[in-house]
Coordinates of C-alpha atoms in Angstrom, one line a residue:
Chain A
M1487 CA 0.0 0.0 0.0
N1488 CA 1.1 3.5 -0.8
K1489 CA 2.0 5.3 2.4
E1490 CA 0.6 8.7 1.2
I1491 CA -2.7 7.1 0.3
V1492 CA -2.9 5.3 3.7
L1493 CA -2.3 8.6 5.5
M1494 CA -5.0 10.2 3.4
I1495 CA -7.5 7.5 4.3
I1496 CA -6.7 7.8 8.0
G1497 CA -7.2 11.5 7.7
M1498 CA -10.5 11.1 5.9
G1499 CA -11.5 8.6 8.6
L1500 CA -10.8 11.0 11.4
V1501 CA -12.5 14.1 9.8
T1502 CA -15.5 11.9 9.0
Y1503 CA -15.7 10.3 12.5
I1504 CA -15.2 13.4 14.6
P1505 CA -18.4 15.3 13.4
R1506 CA -20.4 12.0 13.8
M1507 CA -19.1 11.5 17.3
L1508 CA -18.9 15.0 18.9
P1509 CA -22.6 15.8 19.3
F1510 CA -23.1 12.6 21.3
I1511 CA -20.5 14.0 23.8
M1512 CA -21.0 17.7 23.8
F1513 CA -24.7 18.4 23.1
R1514 CA -27.3 18.2 25.7
G1515 CA -30.5 19.5 24.1
K1516 CA -28.8 22.4 22.3
E1517 CA -29.4 23.5 18.7
L1518 CA -27.3 25.3 16.1
P1519 CA -28.6 28.5 14.7
P1520 CA -31.1 27.8 11.8
F1521 CA -29.0 29.8 9.4
I1522 CA -25.9 27.5 10.0
Q1523 CA -28.2 24.4 9.8
G1524 CA -29.4 25.7 6.4
I1525 CA -25.9 26.2 5.1
L1526 CA -24.9 22.7 6.1
K1527 CA -28.0 21.2 4.5
N1528 CA -27.0 23.0 1.2
V1529 CA -23.5 21.6 1.2
P1530 CA -24.1 18.2 -0.4
Y1531 CA -26.0 19.6 -3.4
A1532 CA -23.5 22.4 -4.0
T1533 CA -20.7 19.9 -3.7
L1534 CA -22.3 17.6 -6.3
G1535 CA -22.7 20.6 -8.7
A1536 CA -19.1 21.6 -8.3
L1537 CA -17.9 18.0 -8.7
I1538 CA -19.7 17.3 -11.9
F1539 CA -18.9 20.5 -13.7
P1540 CA -16.5 21.2 -15.3
A1541 CA -14.6 18.0 -14.5
V1542 CA -17.0 15.8 -16.5
L1543 CA -15.8 17.5 -19.7
Y1544 CA -12.3 16.3 -19.2
I1545 CA -12.7 12.6 -18.5
Q1546 CA -11.3 11.8 -22.0
E1547 CA -9.5 13.9 -24.6
D1548 CA -12.6 14.1 -26.7
I1549 CA -14.8 16.7 -24.8
W1550 CA -18.0 15.2 -26.4
Y1551 CA -17.3 12.0 -24.5
G1552 CA -18.1 13.6 -21.2
I1553 CA -21.0 15.6 -22.6
V1554 CA -22.7 12.5 -24.1
G1555 CA -22.1 10.5 -21.0
A1556 CA -23.5 13.3 -18.7
A1557 CA -26.5 13.8 -21.0
A1558 CA -27.3 10.1 -20.9
A1559 CA -27.0 10.0 -17.1
F1560 CA -29.1 13.1 -16.7
A1561 CA -31.8 11.7 -19.0
A1562 CA -31.9 8.3 -17.2
A1563 CA -32.0 10.0 -13.8
F1564 CA -34.7 12.5 -14.9
L1565 CA -36.8 9.6 -16.0
G1566 CA -36.6 8.2 -12.5
A1567 CA -33.9 5.5 -12.9
N1568 CA -32.2 4.1 -9.9
V1569 CA -28.6 5.3 -9.4
I1570 CA -27.0 2.0 -10.5
V1571 CA -29.1 2.0 -13.6
V1572 CA -28.0 5.6 -14.3
V1573 CA -24.4 4.5 -13.9
I1574 CA -24.6 1.3 -16.1
G1575 CA -26.8 3.1 -18.7
S1576 CA -24.3 5.9 -19.2
I1577 CA -21.4 3.4 -19.4
A1578 CA -23.4 1.5 -22.1
V1579 CA -24.1 4.7 -24.1
L1580 CA -20.4 5.6 -24.1
S1581 CA -19.4 2.1 -25.1
V1582 CA -21.7 2.5 -28.2
Y1583 CA -20.4 6.1 -28.7
S1584 CA -16.7 5.0 -28.7
F1585 CA -17.6 2.2 -31.1
F1586 CA -18.7 4.7 -33.7
F1587 CA -16.3 7.6 -33.0
Chain B
M1447 CA -32.0 -7.9 30.6
A1448 CA -29.5 -9.8 28.4
I1449 CA -32.4 -11.1 26.3
G1450 CA -33.8 -7.6 26.0
R1451 CA -30.5 -6.3 24.6
V1452 CA -30.2 -9.2 22.1
S1453 CA -33.7 -8.6 20.7
E1454 CA -33.0 -4.8 20.4
F1455 CA -29.9 -5.7 18.5
K1456 CA -31.9 -8.0 16.3
K1457 CA -34.5 -5.3 15.6
G1458 CA -31.6 -3.1 14.6
L1459 CA -30.3 -5.7 12.2
Q1460 CA -33.8 -6.1 10.7
G1461 CA -34.2 -2.3 10.4
G1462 CA -30.9 -2.2 8.5
I1463 CA -31.6 -4.9 5.9
S1464 CA -33.0 -2.4 3.4
I1465 CA -29.9 -0.2 3.8
A1466 CA -27.6 -3.2 3.4
I1467 CA -29.4 -4.1 0.1
G1468 CA -29.3 -0.4 -1.0
Y1469 CA -25.6 -0.1 -0.3
M1470 CA -24.8 -3.2 -2.3
P1471 CA -24.8 -1.6 -5.8
I1472 CA -23.2 1.6 -4.6
A1473 CA -20.4 -0.3 -2.8
L1474 CA -19.9 -2.6 -5.8
T1475 CA -19.5 0.5 -8.0
F1476 CA -17.2 2.1 -5.5
G1477 CA -14.9 -0.9 -5.5
L1478 CA -14.9 -1.0 -9.2
I1479 CA -14.1 2.7 -9.6
A1480 CA -11.5 2.5 -6.9
K1481 CA -9.7 -0.2 -9.0
T1482 CA -9.9 1.9 -12.2
T1483 CA -8.6 4.9 -10.2
G1484 CA -5.6 2.9 -9.3
L1485 CA -6.1 2.0 -5.6
T1486 CA -5.1 -1.5 -4.4
L1487 CA -7.6 -3.9 -2.9
G1488 CA -6.1 -3.2 0.6
E1489 CA -6.5 0.6 0.1
T1490 CA -10.1 0.2 -1.1
L1491 CA -11.1 -2.0 1.9
M1492 CA -9.3 0.3 4.3
M1493 CA -11.2 3.3 3.0
S1494 CA -14.5 1.6 3.4
L1495 CA -13.5 0.3 6.8
L1496 CA -12.2 3.6 8.2
V1497 CA -14.4 6.2 6.4
F1498 CA -17.8 4.5 5.7
A1499 CA -19.2 7.5 3.8
G1500 CA -20.3 6.8 0.2
A1501 CA -20.3 10.3 -1.3
A1502 CA -17.0 11.3 0.3
Q1503 CA -15.3 8.1 -0.8
Y1504 CA -16.5 8.6 -4.4
I1505 CA -15.4 12.2 -4.3
S1506 CA -11.9 11.2 -3.0
L1507 CA -11.5 8.9 -6.0
S1508 CA -12.6 11.7 -8.4
L1509 CA -10.1 14.0 -6.8
L1510 CA -7.3 11.4 -6.8
A1511 CA -8.0 10.8 -10.5
Q1512 CA -7.5 14.5 -11.1
G1513 CA -4.2 14.5 -9.2
I1514 CA -5.5 16.6 -6.3
G1515 CA -3.3 16.9 -3.2
M1516 CA -4.0 14.8 -0.1
V1517 CA -4.7 17.7 2.3
E1518 CA -7.3 19.1 -0.1
I1519 CA -8.9 15.6 -0.3
V1520 CA -9.1 15.3 3.5
L1521 CA -10.5 18.9 3.7
T1522 CA -13.1 18.2 1.1
T1523 CA -14.1 15.0 2.9
F1524 CA -14.5 17.0 6.1
I1525 CA -16.7 19.6 4.4
V1526 CA -18.8 16.9 2.6
N1527 CA -19.3 14.9 5.8
I1528 CA -19.8 17.7 8.3
R1529 CA -23.6 17.3 7.7
H1530 CA -23.3 14.2 9.9
F1531 CA -22.8 16.6 12.8
L1532 CA -26.3 17.7 12.6
M1533 CA -27.7 14.2 12.3
S1534 CA -25.8 13.1 15.3
A1535 CA -26.9 16.2 17.2
S1536 CA -30.5 15.3 16.4
L1537 CA -30.1 11.6 17.1
N1538 CA -28.4 12.4 20.4
E1539 CA -31.8 13.7 21.6
K1540 CA -33.5 10.5 20.6
A1541 CA -31.0 7.9 21.7
E1542 CA -31.2 6.0 25.0
D1543 CA -28.8 7.4 27.5
D1544 CA -25.8 5.2 27.8
T1545 CA -22.1 5.3 28.5
P1546 CA -20.1 7.8 26.4
G1547 CA -17.9 4.9 25.2
K1548 CA -20.9 3.0 23.6
R1549 CA -22.3 6.2 22.1
M1550 CA -18.9 7.1 20.7
L1551 CA -18.6 3.6 19.2
Y1552 CA -22.0 3.5 17.3
S1553 CA -21.7 7.1 16.2
F1554 CA -19.1 5.8 13.8
G1555 CA -22.0 4.3 11.8
I1556 CA -24.1 7.4 11.4
T1557 CA -24.8 7.9 7.7
D1558 CA -27.6 9.6 5.8
E1559 CA -29.4 6.2 5.6
T1560 CA -28.8 4.8 9.1
F1561 CA -29.8 8.2 10.5
S1562 CA -33.0 8.2 8.4
V1563 CA -34.0 4.8 9.7
A1564 CA -33.1 5.5 13.3
A1565 CA -34.7 8.9 13.4
T1566 CA -38.1 7.6 12.2
Q1567 CA -38.3 5.0 14.8
P1568 CA -41.1 5.6 17.3
G1569 CA -39.9 6.7 20.8
T1570 CA -36.4 6.2 22.1
V1571 CA -33.7 4.4 20.1
S1572 CA -31.8 1.9 22.2
T1573 CA -28.1 1.4 22.1
G1574 CA -28.6 -2.3 21.0
Y1575 CA -30.8 -1.1 18.1
M1576 CA -28.1 1.4 17.0
F1577 CA -25.4 -1.3 17.0
G1578 CA -27.6 -3.7 15.0
L1579 CA -28.6 -1.1 12.5
T1580 CA -25.1 0.3 11.9
L1581 CA -23.4 -3.1 11.9
I1582 CA -25.4 -4.6 9.1
S1583 CA -25.1 -1.4 7.0
Y1584 CA -21.4 -1.2 7.6
S1585 CA -20.8 -4.9 6.8
S1586 CA -22.6 -4.5 3.5
W1587 CA -20.6 -1.5 2.6
V1588 CA -17.2 -3.0 3.4
V1589 CA -17.9 -6.5 1.9
F1590 CA -19.4 -5.2 -1.4
S1591 CA -16.6 -2.6 -1.8
G1592 CA -14.2 -5.6 -1.9
V1593 CA -16.4 -7.7 -4.2
G1594 CA -16.8 -4.7 -6.6
F1595 CA -13.0 -4.3 -6.7
L1596 CA -12.5 -8.0 -7.5
I1597 CA -15.2 -8.4 -10.2
G1598 CA -14.0 -5.1 -11.7
A1599 CA -10.7 -6.8 -12.5
G1600 CA -9.6 -7.5 -16.1
L1601 CA -12.2 -5.5 -17.9
P1602 CA -11.6 -4.7 -21.6
K1603 CA -9.9 -1.3 -22.3
T1604 CA -12.9 0.2 -24.1
L1605 CA -15.2 -0.7 -21.2
Q1606 CA -12.6 0.8 -18.7
E1607 CA -12.7 4.0 -20.7
S1608 CA -16.5 4.1 -20.8
M1609 CA -16.4 3.6 -17.1
S1610 CA -14.6 6.8 -16.5
I1611 CA -18.1 8.3 -16.7
A1612 CA -19.4 6.1 -13.8
L1613 CA -18.5 8.5 -11.0
Y1614 CA -20.1 11.5 -12.7
A1615 CA -23.1 9.4 -13.7
M1616 CA -23.4 8.5 -10.0
F1617 CA -23.3 12.1 -8.9
I1618 CA -25.9 13.0 -11.5
G1619 CA -28.0 10.1 -10.4
L1620 CA -27.8 11.3 -6.8
L1621 CA -28.5 15.0 -7.7
V1622 CA -31.3 14.9 -10.2
P1623 CA -34.0 13.4 -8.0
S1624 CA -33.4 16.2 -5.5
M1625 CA -33.4 18.8 -8.3
K1626 CA -36.8 17.6 -9.4
K1627 CA -38.1 18.0 -5.9
S1628 CA -36.6 21.4 -5.1
I1629 CA -35.7 24.4 -7.2
K1630 CA -33.3 25.4 -4.4
V1631 CA -31.2 22.3 -5.2
V1632 CA -31.0 23.4 -8.9
Y1633 CA -29.7 26.8 -7.8
L1634 CA -27.2 25.3 -5.4
A1635 CA -25.8 22.9 -8.0
A1636 CA -25.8 25.4 -10.8
L1637 CA -24.2 28.2 -8.7
A1638 CA -21.5 25.9 -7.4
A1639 CA -20.8 24.5 -10.9
S1640 CA -20.5 28.1 -12.2
F1641 CA -18.2 29.2 -9.4
N1642 CA -16.1 26.1 -9.8
T1643 CA -15.8 26.7 -13.5
V1644 CA -14.7 30.3 -13.0
F1645 CA -12.2 29.5 -10.3
T1646 CA -10.7 26.7 -12.2
L1647 CA -10.6 28.3 -15.7
A1648 CA -9.3 31.6 -14.4
G1649 CA -6.5 29.7 -12.6
L1650 CA -7.4 31.4 -9.3
M1651 CA -6.8 28.2 -7.3
S1652 CA -6.3 24.5 -7.7
T1653 CA -9.2 22.2 -8.5
G1654 CA -9.5 21.0 -4.9
W1655 CA -9.7 24.4 -3.3
A1656 CA -12.0 25.6 -6.1
I1657 CA -14.5 22.8 -5.2
V1658 CA -14.3 23.7 -1.5
S1659 CA -14.7 27.4 -2.1
A1660 CA -17.4 27.1 -4.7
T1661 CA -19.4 24.7 -2.4
L1662 CA -19.2 27.0 0.7
L1663 CA -19.8 30.2 -1.3
S1664 CA -22.9 28.7 -3.0
A1665 CA -24.3 27.2 0.2
I1666 CA -24.0 30.5 2.0
I1667 CA -25.3 32.7 -0.8
V1668 CA -28.4 30.5 -1.4
E1669 CA -29.1 30.3 2.3
A1670 CA -28.7 34.1 2.7
V1671 CA -31.0 34.8 -0.3
E1672 CA -33.6 32.4 1.2
A1673 CA -33.3 34.0 4.6
M1674 CA -34.0 37.5 3.1
K1675 CA -37.2 36.3 1.5
P1676 CA -40.1 37.1 3.8
G1677 CA -42.3 34.3 4.8
K1678 CA -40.2 31.6 3.3
K1679 CA -38.7 30.1 6.5
V1680 CA -39.9 26.6 6.0
D1681 CA -37.5 24.3 4.2
D1682 CA -39.4 22.2 1.7
R1683 CA -36.6 19.7 1.2
E1684 CA -36.6 16.2 2.7

């Protein structure tokens, strides 16, 4: 195992565990201000937006590869497909795409 | 007393069956993508064992693939997972009073899903229930991460290339159902994507910091705009 990766995983484990654990120790019927709660609720959706774009454009040299794959995923998800179906579906679409281009 | 604890533990296991089933495909995909990202089987299992957070683990793979620094990956993990703080704070109210040691142990297993199941239980949630619930979910996550890694082995090169979309397809698959339910989610994702694009393309900061800054900035702006709207205090998201 790569030492740097192992250190990173331990770091990830610590920063994930501490927020899970702390409230059980420090909170006794207290609540954070609603504004802070609101910001924290927003974080996952904002993160997903920033993660998808623009990185999805650069997954292969051909910029259309990412665009086609993302469009396929969006269409499948919009029609209500399960996440795993979205993933497999967009892989299938790109397999067909790379067969022709 | 001992029998009571065992049956509470069993109830927790039963409550977690749907989570265990739901985690299976996500963990399989994680294992598979971890392999394509270049992690070893040991590193993949270690991440699922020590982190146990789907979105953050996927994100770390995405950042690793982009060559992002380790400190930025850990910080991004922290920001993505800090929402668990709120869940634990809420569950702390509902959980049976027990020794700090036991509570610190099962708090490791708080995820969006285990929290949702536990928080919707009637009345108080016992320590035994929490151990059962988190144990079955955790086991599914770790085992299927490993299985996904192993069955992902030796795929044809074209398929490997096509699978570079998998991570992004997963993010889109997670995001779109929430976008359909709430326009606020659409604003959040679009704003963060725009900030991230500007920060990255203008060369203001590295990709990792750009994601962190774009996320926080968007989350704060959208919340501030919402707070300024009169009579719109109630959050309509699930």
